[in-house]
Short mmCIF file of C-alpha atoms in Angstrom, two decimals:
data_model
loop_
_atom_site.label_atom_id
_atom_site.label_comp_id
_atom_site.label_asym_id
_atom_site.label_seq_id
_atom_site.Cartn_x
_atom_site.Cartn_y
_atom_site.Cartn_z
CA GLY A 1 0.00 0.00 0.00
CA GLN A 2 0.87 3.60 0.18
CA ASN A 3 1.53 3.51 3.95
CA ILE A 4 -0.51 6.55 4.82
CA ASP A 5 -1.16 6.25 8.51
CA GLN A 6 -3.58 8.02 10.80
CA PRO A 7 -4.97 7.22 14.23
CA THR A 8 -8.11 5.14 13.88
CA GLU A 9 -10.26 6.97 16.40
CA MET A 10 -10.11 10.13 18.49
CA THR A 11 -12.45 11.78 20.93
CA ALA A 12 -12.65 15.40 22.05
CA THR A 13 -14.89 17.80 23.89
CA GLU A 14 -17.02 20.51 22.34
CA GLY A 15 -15.09 23.81 22.26
CA ALA A 16 -11.71 22.11 22.50
CA ILE A 17 -8.86 21.79 19.99
CA VAL A 18 -7.88 18.50 18.38
CA GLN A 19 -4.93 17.59 16.17
CA ILE A 20 -5.15 14.66 13.76
CA ASN A 21 -1.80 13.39 12.53
CA CYS A 22 -0.93 11.75 9.24
CA THR A 23 2.33 10.17 8.12
CA TYR A 24 3.08 9.07 4.59
CA GLN A 25 5.79 7.76 2.31
CA THR A 26 7.68 10.69 0.80
CA SER A 27 8.59 9.08 -2.54
CA GLY A 28 6.56 10.42 -5.47
CA PHE A 29 4.78 12.95 -3.30
CA ASN A 30 2.93 15.76 -5.11
CA GLY A 31 0.69 17.20 -2.45
CA LEU A 32 -1.43 16.36 0.56
CA PHE A 33 -5.17 16.76 1.02
CA TRP A 34 -7.50 16.57 4.00
CA TYR A 35 -11.14 15.62 3.59
CA GLN A 36 -14.07 15.36 5.97
CA GLN A 37 -16.57 12.57 5.53
CA HIS A 38 -19.83 12.06 7.42
CA ALA A 39 -21.17 8.52 7.46
CA GLY A 40 -22.82 7.56 4.17
CA GLU A 41 -21.86 10.77 2.46
CA ALA A 42 -19.22 11.89 -0.01
CA PRO A 43 -15.94 13.31 1.29
CA THR A 44 -15.76 17.09 1.30
CA PHE A 45 -12.52 18.96 0.64
CA LEU A 46 -10.90 20.73 3.60
CA SER A 47 -7.35 21.63 2.63
CA TYR A 48 -4.44 21.14 0.25
CA ASN A 49 -0.75 21.48 1.16
CA VAL A 50 2.10 21.17 -1.27
CA LEU A 51 4.72 23.34 0.48
CA ASP A 52 5.98 23.09 4.04
CA GLY A 53 4.14 25.10 6.63
CA LEU A 54 0.75 25.88 8.03
CA GLU A 55 -2.35 26.70 5.99
CA GLU A 56 -5.14 28.27 8.00
CA LYS A 57 -8.75 28.28 6.89
CA GLY A 58 -11.20 29.36 9.56
CA ARG A 59 -11.44 26.83 12.38
CA PHE A 60 -9.38 24.33 10.40
CA SER A 61 -5.63 24.45 9.78
CA SER A 62 -3.34 21.98 8.05
CA PHE A 63 0.39 21.59 8.42
CA LEU A 64 2.91 19.85 6.18
CA SER A 65 6.52 18.78 6.59
CA ARG A 66 7.70 17.18 3.35
CA SER A 67 11.06 16.07 4.70
CA LYS A 68 9.41 14.22 7.57
CA GLY A 69 6.48 12.85 5.56
CA TYR A 70 4.14 14.32 8.14
CA SER A 71 0.99 16.38 8.18
CA TYR A 72 -1.63 17.31 10.71
CA LEU A 73 -5.12 18.75 10.66
CA LEU A 74 -5.94 21.08 13.52
CA LEU A 75 -9.56 21.68 14.42
CA LYS A 76 -10.32 24.55 16.79
CA GLU A 77 -13.47 25.44 18.73
CA LEU A 78 -14.87 22.00 18.13
CA GLN A 79 -18.57 21.70 17.43
CA MET A 80 -20.79 18.63 17.61
CA LYS A 81 -21.15 18.70 13.82
CA ASP A 82 -17.39 18.13 13.52
CA SER A 83 -17.99 14.50 14.52
CA ALA A 84 -16.97 12.73 11.31
CA SER A 85 -14.15 10.83 9.66
CA TYR A 86 -11.13 12.84 8.58
CA LEU A 87 -9.18 11.46 5.66
CA CYS A 88 -5.61 12.30 4.76
CA ALA A 89 -4.72 11.71 1.11
CA THR A 90 -1.57 12.10 -0.94
CA LEU A 91 -1.39 12.96 -4.61
CA ARG A 92 0.74 10.60 -6.68
CA ASP A 93 0.70 10.52 -10.47
CA ASP A 94 -2.53 12.56 -10.40
CA LYS A 95 -4.18 9.89 -8.26
CA LEU A 96 -5.55 10.67 -4.82
CA ILE A 97 -4.57 7.90 -2.40
CA PHE A 98 -6.28 7.88 0.96
CA GLY A 99 -5.00 6.98 4.36
CA THR A 100 -6.83 4.85 6.85
CA GLY A 101 -8.99 7.71 8.09
CA THR A 102 -9.61 8.97 11.63
CA ARG A 103 -13.06 8.83 13.19
CA LEU A 104 -13.50 11.83 15.46
CA GLN A 105 -16.24 11.87 18.08
CA VAL A 106 -17.01 15.20 19.71
CA PHE A 107 -18.77 15.06 23.06
CA PRO A 108 -20.70 17.87 24.76
CA GLY B 1 -18.09 25.34 -7.81
CA ALA B 2 -17.22 22.06 -9.47
CA VAL B 3 -19.96 19.46 -9.17
CA VAL B 4 -19.83 15.74 -9.80
CA SER B 5 -23.14 13.95 -10.06
CA GLN B 6 -23.40 10.22 -9.40
CA HIS B 7 -26.38 7.94 -10.03
CA PRO B 8 -28.01 5.96 -8.66
CA SER B 9 -27.64 6.82 -4.97
CA TRP B 10 -28.45 3.29 -4.01
CA VAL B 11 -29.27 0.07 -5.79
CA ILE B 12 -30.26 -3.43 -4.74
CA CYS B 13 -29.64 -6.20 -7.23
CA LYS B 14 -29.80 -9.95 -7.34
CA SER B 15 -26.66 -12.03 -7.29
CA GLY B 16 -25.42 -12.69 -10.82
CA THR B 17 -26.83 -9.56 -12.39
CA SER B 18 -24.95 -6.46 -13.53
CA VAL B 19 -25.26 -2.91 -12.26
CA LYS B 20 -24.20 0.31 -13.97
CA ILE B 21 -23.21 3.41 -12.02
CA GLU B 22 -22.87 6.78 -13.74
CA CYS B 23 -20.57 9.64 -12.82
CA ARG B 24 -20.94 13.02 -14.51
CA SER B 25 -18.97 16.24 -14.20
CA LEU B 26 -21.66 18.91 -14.46
CA ASP B 27 -19.75 22.15 -14.95
CA PHE B 28 -16.29 21.11 -16.05
CA GLN B 29 -14.66 18.66 -18.38
CA ALA B 30 -12.85 15.70 -16.89
CA THR B 31 -10.46 13.74 -19.06
CA THR B 32 -9.75 11.62 -16.01
CA MET B 33 -12.10 10.33 -13.34
CA PHE B 34 -11.44 8.01 -10.45
CA TRP B 35 -13.50 5.20 -8.97
CA TYR B 36 -13.26 4.26 -5.31
CA ARG B 37 -14.84 1.61 -3.12
CA GLN B 38 -15.48 2.01 0.58
CA PHE B 39 -16.45 -0.73 3.01
CA PRO B 40 -18.12 0.16 6.32
CA LYS B 41 -15.87 1.98 8.75
CA GLN B 42 -12.99 1.85 6.29
CA SER B 43 -11.29 4.42 4.12
CA LEU B 44 -11.63 4.91 0.38
CA MET B 45 -9.76 2.41 -1.76
CA LEU B 46 -8.88 3.49 -5.29
CA MET B 47 -10.14 0.93 -7.79
CA ALA B 48 -9.30 2.44 -11.14
CA THR B 49 -8.57 5.54 -13.16
CA SER B 50 -11.03 6.23 -15.96
CA ASN B 51 -9.45 7.87 -19.02
CA GLU B 52 -11.55 9.60 -21.66
CA GLY B 53 -11.18 7.88 -25.01
CA SER B 54 -8.87 5.14 -23.79
CA LYS B 55 -8.76 2.13 -21.51
CA ALA B 56 -9.06 2.49 -17.79
CA THR B 57 -6.11 1.67 -15.59
CA TYR B 58 -6.85 -0.58 -12.65
CA GLU B 59 -5.19 -0.76 -9.27
CA GLN B 60 -3.51 -3.96 -8.22
CA GLY B 61 -5.99 -6.61 -7.17
CA VAL B 62 -9.00 -5.09 -8.95
CA GLU B 63 -10.53 -7.34 -11.61
CA LYS B 64 -10.93 -5.37 -14.81
CA ASP B 65 -13.36 -7.89 -16.28
CA LYS B 66 -15.61 -7.59 -13.26
CA PHE B 67 -15.54 -3.82 -12.94
CA LEU B 68 -16.00 -2.45 -16.44
CA ILE B 69 -15.25 1.22 -16.88
CA ASN B 70 -16.26 3.32 -19.86
CA HIS B 71 -15.33 6.98 -20.30
CA ALA B 72 -16.90 7.88 -23.62
CA SER B 73 -17.10 11.64 -23.18
CA LEU B 74 -15.38 14.41 -21.27
CA THR B 75 -18.19 14.55 -18.74
CA LEU B 76 -19.30 10.95 -18.23
CA SER B 77 -17.71 7.83 -16.82
CA THR B 78 -19.57 4.64 -16.02
CA LEU B 79 -18.70 1.72 -13.78
CA THR B 80 -20.46 -1.58 -14.42
CA VAL B 81 -20.26 -4.25 -11.76
CA THR B 82 -20.73 -7.48 -13.71
CA SER B 83 -22.05 -10.71 -12.29
CA ALA B 84 -22.43 -9.10 -8.90
CA HIS B 85 -22.04 -11.15 -5.74
CA PRO B 86 -22.84 -10.28 -2.13
CA GLU B 87 -19.18 -9.52 -1.45
CA ASP B 88 -19.40 -6.72 -4.03
CA SER B 89 -21.85 -4.92 -1.76
CA SER B 90 -20.15 -1.64 -0.91
CA PHE B 91 -20.21 2.13 -1.27
CA TYR B 92 -18.86 3.12 -4.70
CA ILE B 93 -17.83 6.70 -5.24
CA CYS B 94 -16.30 8.60 -8.14
CA SER B 95 -14.21 11.74 -8.23
CA ALA B 96 -12.64 14.16 -10.67
CA SER B 97 -10.40 17.18 -10.54
CA PRO B 98 -11.71 20.48 -11.94
CA GLY B 99 -8.12 21.50 -12.55
CA LYS B 100 -6.96 23.64 -9.65
CA LEU B 101 -5.49 21.44 -6.94
CA ASN B 102 -6.11 23.99 -4.21
CA TYR B 103 -9.81 23.33 -4.72
CA GLY B 104 -9.31 19.62 -4.25
CA TYR B 105 -10.76 16.71 -6.12
CA THR B 106 -14.56 16.72 -6.22
CA PHE B 107 -16.49 13.62 -5.27
CA GLY B 108 -19.84 12.31 -6.38
CA SER B 109 -22.46 11.53 -3.75
CA GLY B 110 -21.70 7.81 -3.92
CA THR B 111 -23.71 4.70 -4.72
CA ARG B 112 -24.66 2.18 -2.08
CA LEU B 113 -24.75 -1.22 -3.79
CA THR B 114 -26.40 -4.14 -2.05
CA VAL B 115 -26.28 -7.54 -3.73
CA VAL B 116 -28.81 -10.06 -2.42
#
């Protein structure tokens, strides 16, 4: 496989901050995406990183370190509706390859 | 924004029959589309890359004779699950890129296939 690893499950409290990590093989890397997916629905695009550093977009931020093969998605001011799966994906040869996905449960 | 339409949303078929799933890019042209399969509580697994006007390329372990892909126009790709069996029951979802990577790849709404 592509060895894109994420924690399987995470839990957090409403209003808190959570960081979801993703590690991947660096060979052939052309960019990293984060998607949110609610059960039974299509994934929705959250962020795209191709250069090192932090990209901030509202309550969500994504970080990339190409040399370390590492990314994280940071969710601030968690809301109940943020309970979903978060999928890390790398772009290789124009194909989007997904990691194992992290199921996040937000509790009140 | 870029929209990908997928039909049907769900389908139930008898074992041994074939099912066709359509994926359309509504407001952009897609020379390439991608087909994924997702089992419950698992991530998306890339099955194949659909190429307009040429043969699809399949990922390792995916049977090309079982999962027929046709990409006859710049806005339509179809996936036909032939001789379906209960183990083919899954969530099938297509995607395409409207061109600008910072907008991500757009996904269809998915098709829930149940083979009985």
